[in-house]
Structures are given as structure tokens and as C-alpha cells.
Short mmCIF file of C-alpha atoms in Angstrom, two decimals:
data_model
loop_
_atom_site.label_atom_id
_atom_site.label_comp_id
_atom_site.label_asym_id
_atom_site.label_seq_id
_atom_site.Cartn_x
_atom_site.Cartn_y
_atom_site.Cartn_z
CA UNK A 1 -32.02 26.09 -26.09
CA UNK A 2 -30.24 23.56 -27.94
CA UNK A 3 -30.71 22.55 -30.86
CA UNK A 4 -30.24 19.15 -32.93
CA UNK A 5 -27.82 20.65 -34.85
CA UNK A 6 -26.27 21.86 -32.06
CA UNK A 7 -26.47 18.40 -30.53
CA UNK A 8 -24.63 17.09 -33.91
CA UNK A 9 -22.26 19.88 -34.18
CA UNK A 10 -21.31 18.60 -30.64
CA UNK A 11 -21.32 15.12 -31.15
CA UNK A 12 -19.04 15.01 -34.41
CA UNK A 13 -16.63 17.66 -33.14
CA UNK A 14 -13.45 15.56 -31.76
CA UNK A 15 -12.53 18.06 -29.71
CA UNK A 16 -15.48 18.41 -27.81
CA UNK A 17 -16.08 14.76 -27.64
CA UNK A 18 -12.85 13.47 -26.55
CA UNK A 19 -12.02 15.71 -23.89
CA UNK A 20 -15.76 14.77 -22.48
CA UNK A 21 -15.48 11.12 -22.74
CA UNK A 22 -11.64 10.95 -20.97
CA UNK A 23 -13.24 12.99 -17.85
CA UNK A 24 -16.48 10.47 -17.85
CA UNK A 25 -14.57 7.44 -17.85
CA UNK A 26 -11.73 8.73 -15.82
CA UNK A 27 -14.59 9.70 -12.82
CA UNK A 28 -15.94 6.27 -13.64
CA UNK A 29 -12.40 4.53 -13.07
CA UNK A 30 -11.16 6.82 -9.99
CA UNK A 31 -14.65 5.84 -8.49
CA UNK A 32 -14.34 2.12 -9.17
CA UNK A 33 -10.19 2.68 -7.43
CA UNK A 34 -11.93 3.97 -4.69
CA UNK A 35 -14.67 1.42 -3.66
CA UNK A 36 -11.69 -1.52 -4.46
CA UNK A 37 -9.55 1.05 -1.99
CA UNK A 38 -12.44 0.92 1.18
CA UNK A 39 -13.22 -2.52 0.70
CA UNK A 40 -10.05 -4.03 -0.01
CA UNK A 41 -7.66 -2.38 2.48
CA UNK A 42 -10.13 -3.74 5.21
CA UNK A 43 -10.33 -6.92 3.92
CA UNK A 44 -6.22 -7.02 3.37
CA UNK A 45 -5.71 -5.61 6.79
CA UNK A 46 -8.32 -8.93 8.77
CA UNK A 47 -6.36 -11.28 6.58
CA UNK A 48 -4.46 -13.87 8.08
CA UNK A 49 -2.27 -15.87 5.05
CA UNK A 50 -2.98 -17.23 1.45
CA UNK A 51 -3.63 -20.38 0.25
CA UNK A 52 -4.56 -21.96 -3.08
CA UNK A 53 -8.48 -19.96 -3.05
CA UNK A 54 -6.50 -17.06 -2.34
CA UNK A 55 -6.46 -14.86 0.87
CA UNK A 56 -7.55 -16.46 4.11
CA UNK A 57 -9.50 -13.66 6.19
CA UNK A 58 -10.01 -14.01 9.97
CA UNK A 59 -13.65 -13.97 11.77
CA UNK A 60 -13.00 -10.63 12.73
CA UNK A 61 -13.41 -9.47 9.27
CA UNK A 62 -17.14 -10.90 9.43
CA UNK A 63 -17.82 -9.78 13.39
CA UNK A 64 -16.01 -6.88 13.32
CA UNK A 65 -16.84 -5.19 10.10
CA UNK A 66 -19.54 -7.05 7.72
CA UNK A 67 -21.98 -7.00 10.50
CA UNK A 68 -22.31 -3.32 10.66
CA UNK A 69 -24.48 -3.58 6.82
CA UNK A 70 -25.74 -5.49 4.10
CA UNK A 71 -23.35 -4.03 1.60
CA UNK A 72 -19.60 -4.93 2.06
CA UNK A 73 -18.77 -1.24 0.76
CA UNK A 74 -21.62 0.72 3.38
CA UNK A 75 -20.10 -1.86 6.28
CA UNK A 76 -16.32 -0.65 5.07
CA UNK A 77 -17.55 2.95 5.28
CA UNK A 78 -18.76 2.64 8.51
CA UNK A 79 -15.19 0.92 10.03
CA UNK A 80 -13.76 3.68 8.77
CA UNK A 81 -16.00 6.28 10.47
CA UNK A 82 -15.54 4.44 13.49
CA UNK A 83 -11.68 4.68 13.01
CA UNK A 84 -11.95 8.42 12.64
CA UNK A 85 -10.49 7.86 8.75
CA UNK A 86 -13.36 9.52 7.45
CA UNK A 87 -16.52 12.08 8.58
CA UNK A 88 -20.37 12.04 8.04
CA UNK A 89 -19.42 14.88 5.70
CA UNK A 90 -17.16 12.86 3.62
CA UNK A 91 -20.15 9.81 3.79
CA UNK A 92 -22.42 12.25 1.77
CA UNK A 93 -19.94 13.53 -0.57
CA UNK A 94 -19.61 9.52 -1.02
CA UNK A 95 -23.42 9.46 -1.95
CA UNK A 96 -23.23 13.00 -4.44
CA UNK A 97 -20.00 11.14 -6.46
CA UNK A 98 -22.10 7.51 -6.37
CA UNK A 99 -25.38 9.64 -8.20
CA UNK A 100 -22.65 11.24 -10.65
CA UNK A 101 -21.22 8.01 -11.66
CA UNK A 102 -24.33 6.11 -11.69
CA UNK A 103 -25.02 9.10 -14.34
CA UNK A 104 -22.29 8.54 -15.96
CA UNK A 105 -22.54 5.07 -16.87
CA UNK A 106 -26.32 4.72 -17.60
CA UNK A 107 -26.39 8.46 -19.42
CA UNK A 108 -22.56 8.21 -21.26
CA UNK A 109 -23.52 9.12 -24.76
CA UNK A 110 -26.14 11.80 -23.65
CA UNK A 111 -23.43 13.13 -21.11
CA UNK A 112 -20.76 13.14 -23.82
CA UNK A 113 -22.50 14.56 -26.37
CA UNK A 114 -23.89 17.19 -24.26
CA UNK A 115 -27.22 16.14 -23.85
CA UNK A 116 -27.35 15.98 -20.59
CA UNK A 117 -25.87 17.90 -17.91
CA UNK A 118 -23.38 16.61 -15.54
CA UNK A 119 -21.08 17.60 -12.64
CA UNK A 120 -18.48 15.27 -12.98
CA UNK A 121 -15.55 17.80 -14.59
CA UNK A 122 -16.41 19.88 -11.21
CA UNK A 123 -16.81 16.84 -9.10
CA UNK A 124 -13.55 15.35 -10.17
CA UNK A 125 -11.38 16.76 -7.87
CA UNK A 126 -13.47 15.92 -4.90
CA UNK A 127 -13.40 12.19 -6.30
CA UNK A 128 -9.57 12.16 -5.90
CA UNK A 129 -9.63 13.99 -2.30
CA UNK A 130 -12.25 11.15 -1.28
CA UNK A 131 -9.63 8.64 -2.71
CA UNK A 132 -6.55 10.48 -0.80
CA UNK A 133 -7.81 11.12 2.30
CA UNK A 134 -8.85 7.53 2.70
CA UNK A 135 -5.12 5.64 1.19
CA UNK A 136 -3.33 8.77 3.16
CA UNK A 137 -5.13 7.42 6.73
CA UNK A 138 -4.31 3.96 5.68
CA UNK A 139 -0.50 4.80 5.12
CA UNK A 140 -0.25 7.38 8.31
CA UNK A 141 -2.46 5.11 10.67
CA UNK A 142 -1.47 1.21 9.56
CA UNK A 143 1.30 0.75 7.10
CA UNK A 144 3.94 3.25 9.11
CA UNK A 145 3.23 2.33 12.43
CA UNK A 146 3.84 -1.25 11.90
CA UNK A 147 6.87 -0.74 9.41
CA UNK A 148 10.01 -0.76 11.71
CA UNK A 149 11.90 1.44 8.95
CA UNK A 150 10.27 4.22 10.21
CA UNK A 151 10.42 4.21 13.61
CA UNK A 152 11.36 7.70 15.12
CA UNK A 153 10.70 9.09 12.03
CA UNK A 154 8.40 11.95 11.42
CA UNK A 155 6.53 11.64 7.88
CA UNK A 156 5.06 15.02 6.83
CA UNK A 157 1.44 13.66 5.48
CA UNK A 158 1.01 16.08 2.87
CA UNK A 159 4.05 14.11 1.07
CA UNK A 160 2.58 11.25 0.85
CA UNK A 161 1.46 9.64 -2.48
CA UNK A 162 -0.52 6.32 -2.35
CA UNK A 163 0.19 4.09 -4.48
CA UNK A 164 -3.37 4.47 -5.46
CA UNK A 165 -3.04 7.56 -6.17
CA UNK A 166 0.59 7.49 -8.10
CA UNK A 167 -1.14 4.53 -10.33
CA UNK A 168 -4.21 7.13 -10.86
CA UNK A 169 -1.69 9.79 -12.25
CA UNK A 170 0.25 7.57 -14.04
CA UNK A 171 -2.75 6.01 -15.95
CA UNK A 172 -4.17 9.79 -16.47
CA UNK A 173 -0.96 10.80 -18.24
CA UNK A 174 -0.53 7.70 -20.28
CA UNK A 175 -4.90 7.71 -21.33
CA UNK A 176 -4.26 11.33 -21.94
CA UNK A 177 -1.31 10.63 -24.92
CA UNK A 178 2.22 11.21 -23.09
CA UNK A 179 4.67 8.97 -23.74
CA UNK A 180 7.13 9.71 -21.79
CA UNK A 181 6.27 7.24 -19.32
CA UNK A 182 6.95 4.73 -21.82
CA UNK A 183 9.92 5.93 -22.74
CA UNK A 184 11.31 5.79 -19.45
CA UNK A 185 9.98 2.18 -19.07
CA UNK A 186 11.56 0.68 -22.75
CA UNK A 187 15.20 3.00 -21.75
CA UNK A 188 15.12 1.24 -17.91
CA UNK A 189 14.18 -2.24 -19.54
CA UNK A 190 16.87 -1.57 -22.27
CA UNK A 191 19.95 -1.53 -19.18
CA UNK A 192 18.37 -4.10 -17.04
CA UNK A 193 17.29 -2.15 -14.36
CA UNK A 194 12.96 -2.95 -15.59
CA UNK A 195 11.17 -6.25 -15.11
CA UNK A 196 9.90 -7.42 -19.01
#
């Protein structure tokens, strides 16, 4: 049984709190990426142009996928399950990562200080192969089929990093103190070849 000691031992050791609070908000921001990521690549792929209130989306968008439910992100889920992108299976694990997060953000301090007991460190992973599986179907399945640069080509799906997915790693390395990516950016900007 824990104690409050315990609790406080936990709570002011940095290096049980900071690890703890990097993995909540990182589940928290990955699951954010990934509702933006089923609702937004719909929406992109019904829109027709721009103008000055931003993009202009066709009435196919409303017929075709906001009429299936009440909740943009449930309708987006569905269109996808329709379009063979994603499985009943992958629906639920949807619903177990929604609970953890919910967790997460209305329990952070209790989760964090150890309080409470969470899955996200486990879940994690499964987070990310939700978020894959659904940019890889968009990149096999839409963007190089209607890209004439790769016509004839064969693209080998297990190479292929979303730019969802590269931004993901990229802020993971930068949140979790490397530099390096930095680096790289100043010593490109330095010789022209980075945009200020």
C-alpha cells in the first residue's frame, strides 16, 4: 500500500516525475495528431479551393461523410471503415486510447505522481500504430495514386513515414532534450540552404 510519504517521495523525485509527465502529455499530443489526422485528411481530400474564410469543401463532404454521425470525428471513423483504412478492431482500440487520454487530462497530477494508475506508457505504442496505419492508407491509397511521379513505381509500405509521423519523432526528440536537430537546422540556415 502506498503511503503519503511514498506519494511525496514520488512527487518531489525529478526523475520519477519527469519521465511520467513527458509520456502523459506526449499520449495526450499523439492523440490530439491523430483525431486532427481522421478528420482533417477527409475534410482536405472533399475540398474543392481556398478563398479568404479558408478552404472551400464540396457537398459531398456533408452527404457523403457528416451524415453517417453527430460527431465529425465518429462520421470520419466510419468513412474510413467503409474505405477498408481501418477495422472494427482498430474502432475499439480507438475507444481504450480515448478512456486513457480522457484519464490523462482530468487525472494528470494524480497520474504523474503515481496516484493513480494508468496504461498509457503500455498504450503508447498502440497510439502511434493507430496514427500510422491511418496516414500510411492515406499515402498508399490517395496521395500516390494521384501523384504522376510515381507511376509504375512500386512503394514498399513499410518505408513509408508520414509526415505525421516524422513531425511526431521529431517533436519527441527535441521535448525529450536532443539538440541535434537544432543544430542541423542553425548549420543549414547558416549556408542558405534553411528558410529563417
Amino acid at each position: 500500500m502506498t503511503t503519503t510519504a511514498d506519494r511525496w517521495e514520488r512527487f518531489l523525485d525529478p526523475e520519477l516525475v519527469r519521465p511520467s509527465l513527458f509520456l502523459s502529455t506526449m499520449f495526450i499530443t499523439t492523440f490530439e495528431i491523430l483525431k486532427d489526422s481522421v478528420v482533417d485528411r477527409i475534410r482536405d481530400f472533399y475540398t474543392n479551393g481556398w478563398d479568404e474564410n479558408g478552404p472551400i469543401v464540396g457537398p459531398e463532404y456533408q452527404s457523403q461523410v457528416l451524415t453517417r454521425n453527430k460527431s465529425t470525428l465518429y462520421a470520419s471513423f466510419d468513412w474510413l471503415r467503409e474505405h477498408k483504412a481501418i477495422d472494427e478492431a482498430d474502432l475499439k482500440t480507438f475507444e481504450t486510447l480515448k478512456k486513457i487520454r480522457n484519464q490523462l487530462a482530468h487525472q494528470l497530477f494524480d497520474v504523474v505522481t503515481g496516484q493513480v494508475e494508468s496504461e498509457h506508457a503500455a498504450q503508447f505504442p498502440v497510439l502511434v500504430s493507430l496514427l500510422r496505419k491511418v496516414e500510411v492508407w492515406w499515402v498508399i491509397n490517395v496521395e500516390i495514386p494521384t501523384n504522376p511521379d510515381y507511376d509504375g513505381q512500386e512503394v514498399d509500405e513499410s518505408g513509408v513515414v508520414p509526415g505525421a509521423l516524422l513531425s511526431l519523432q521529431m517533436l519527441i526528440e527535441v521535448a525529450s532534450g536532443n539538440s541535434e536537430l537544432l543544430e542541423q537546422w542553425r548549420k543549414a540556415r547558416s549556408h542558405g540552404r534553411a528558410e529563417p
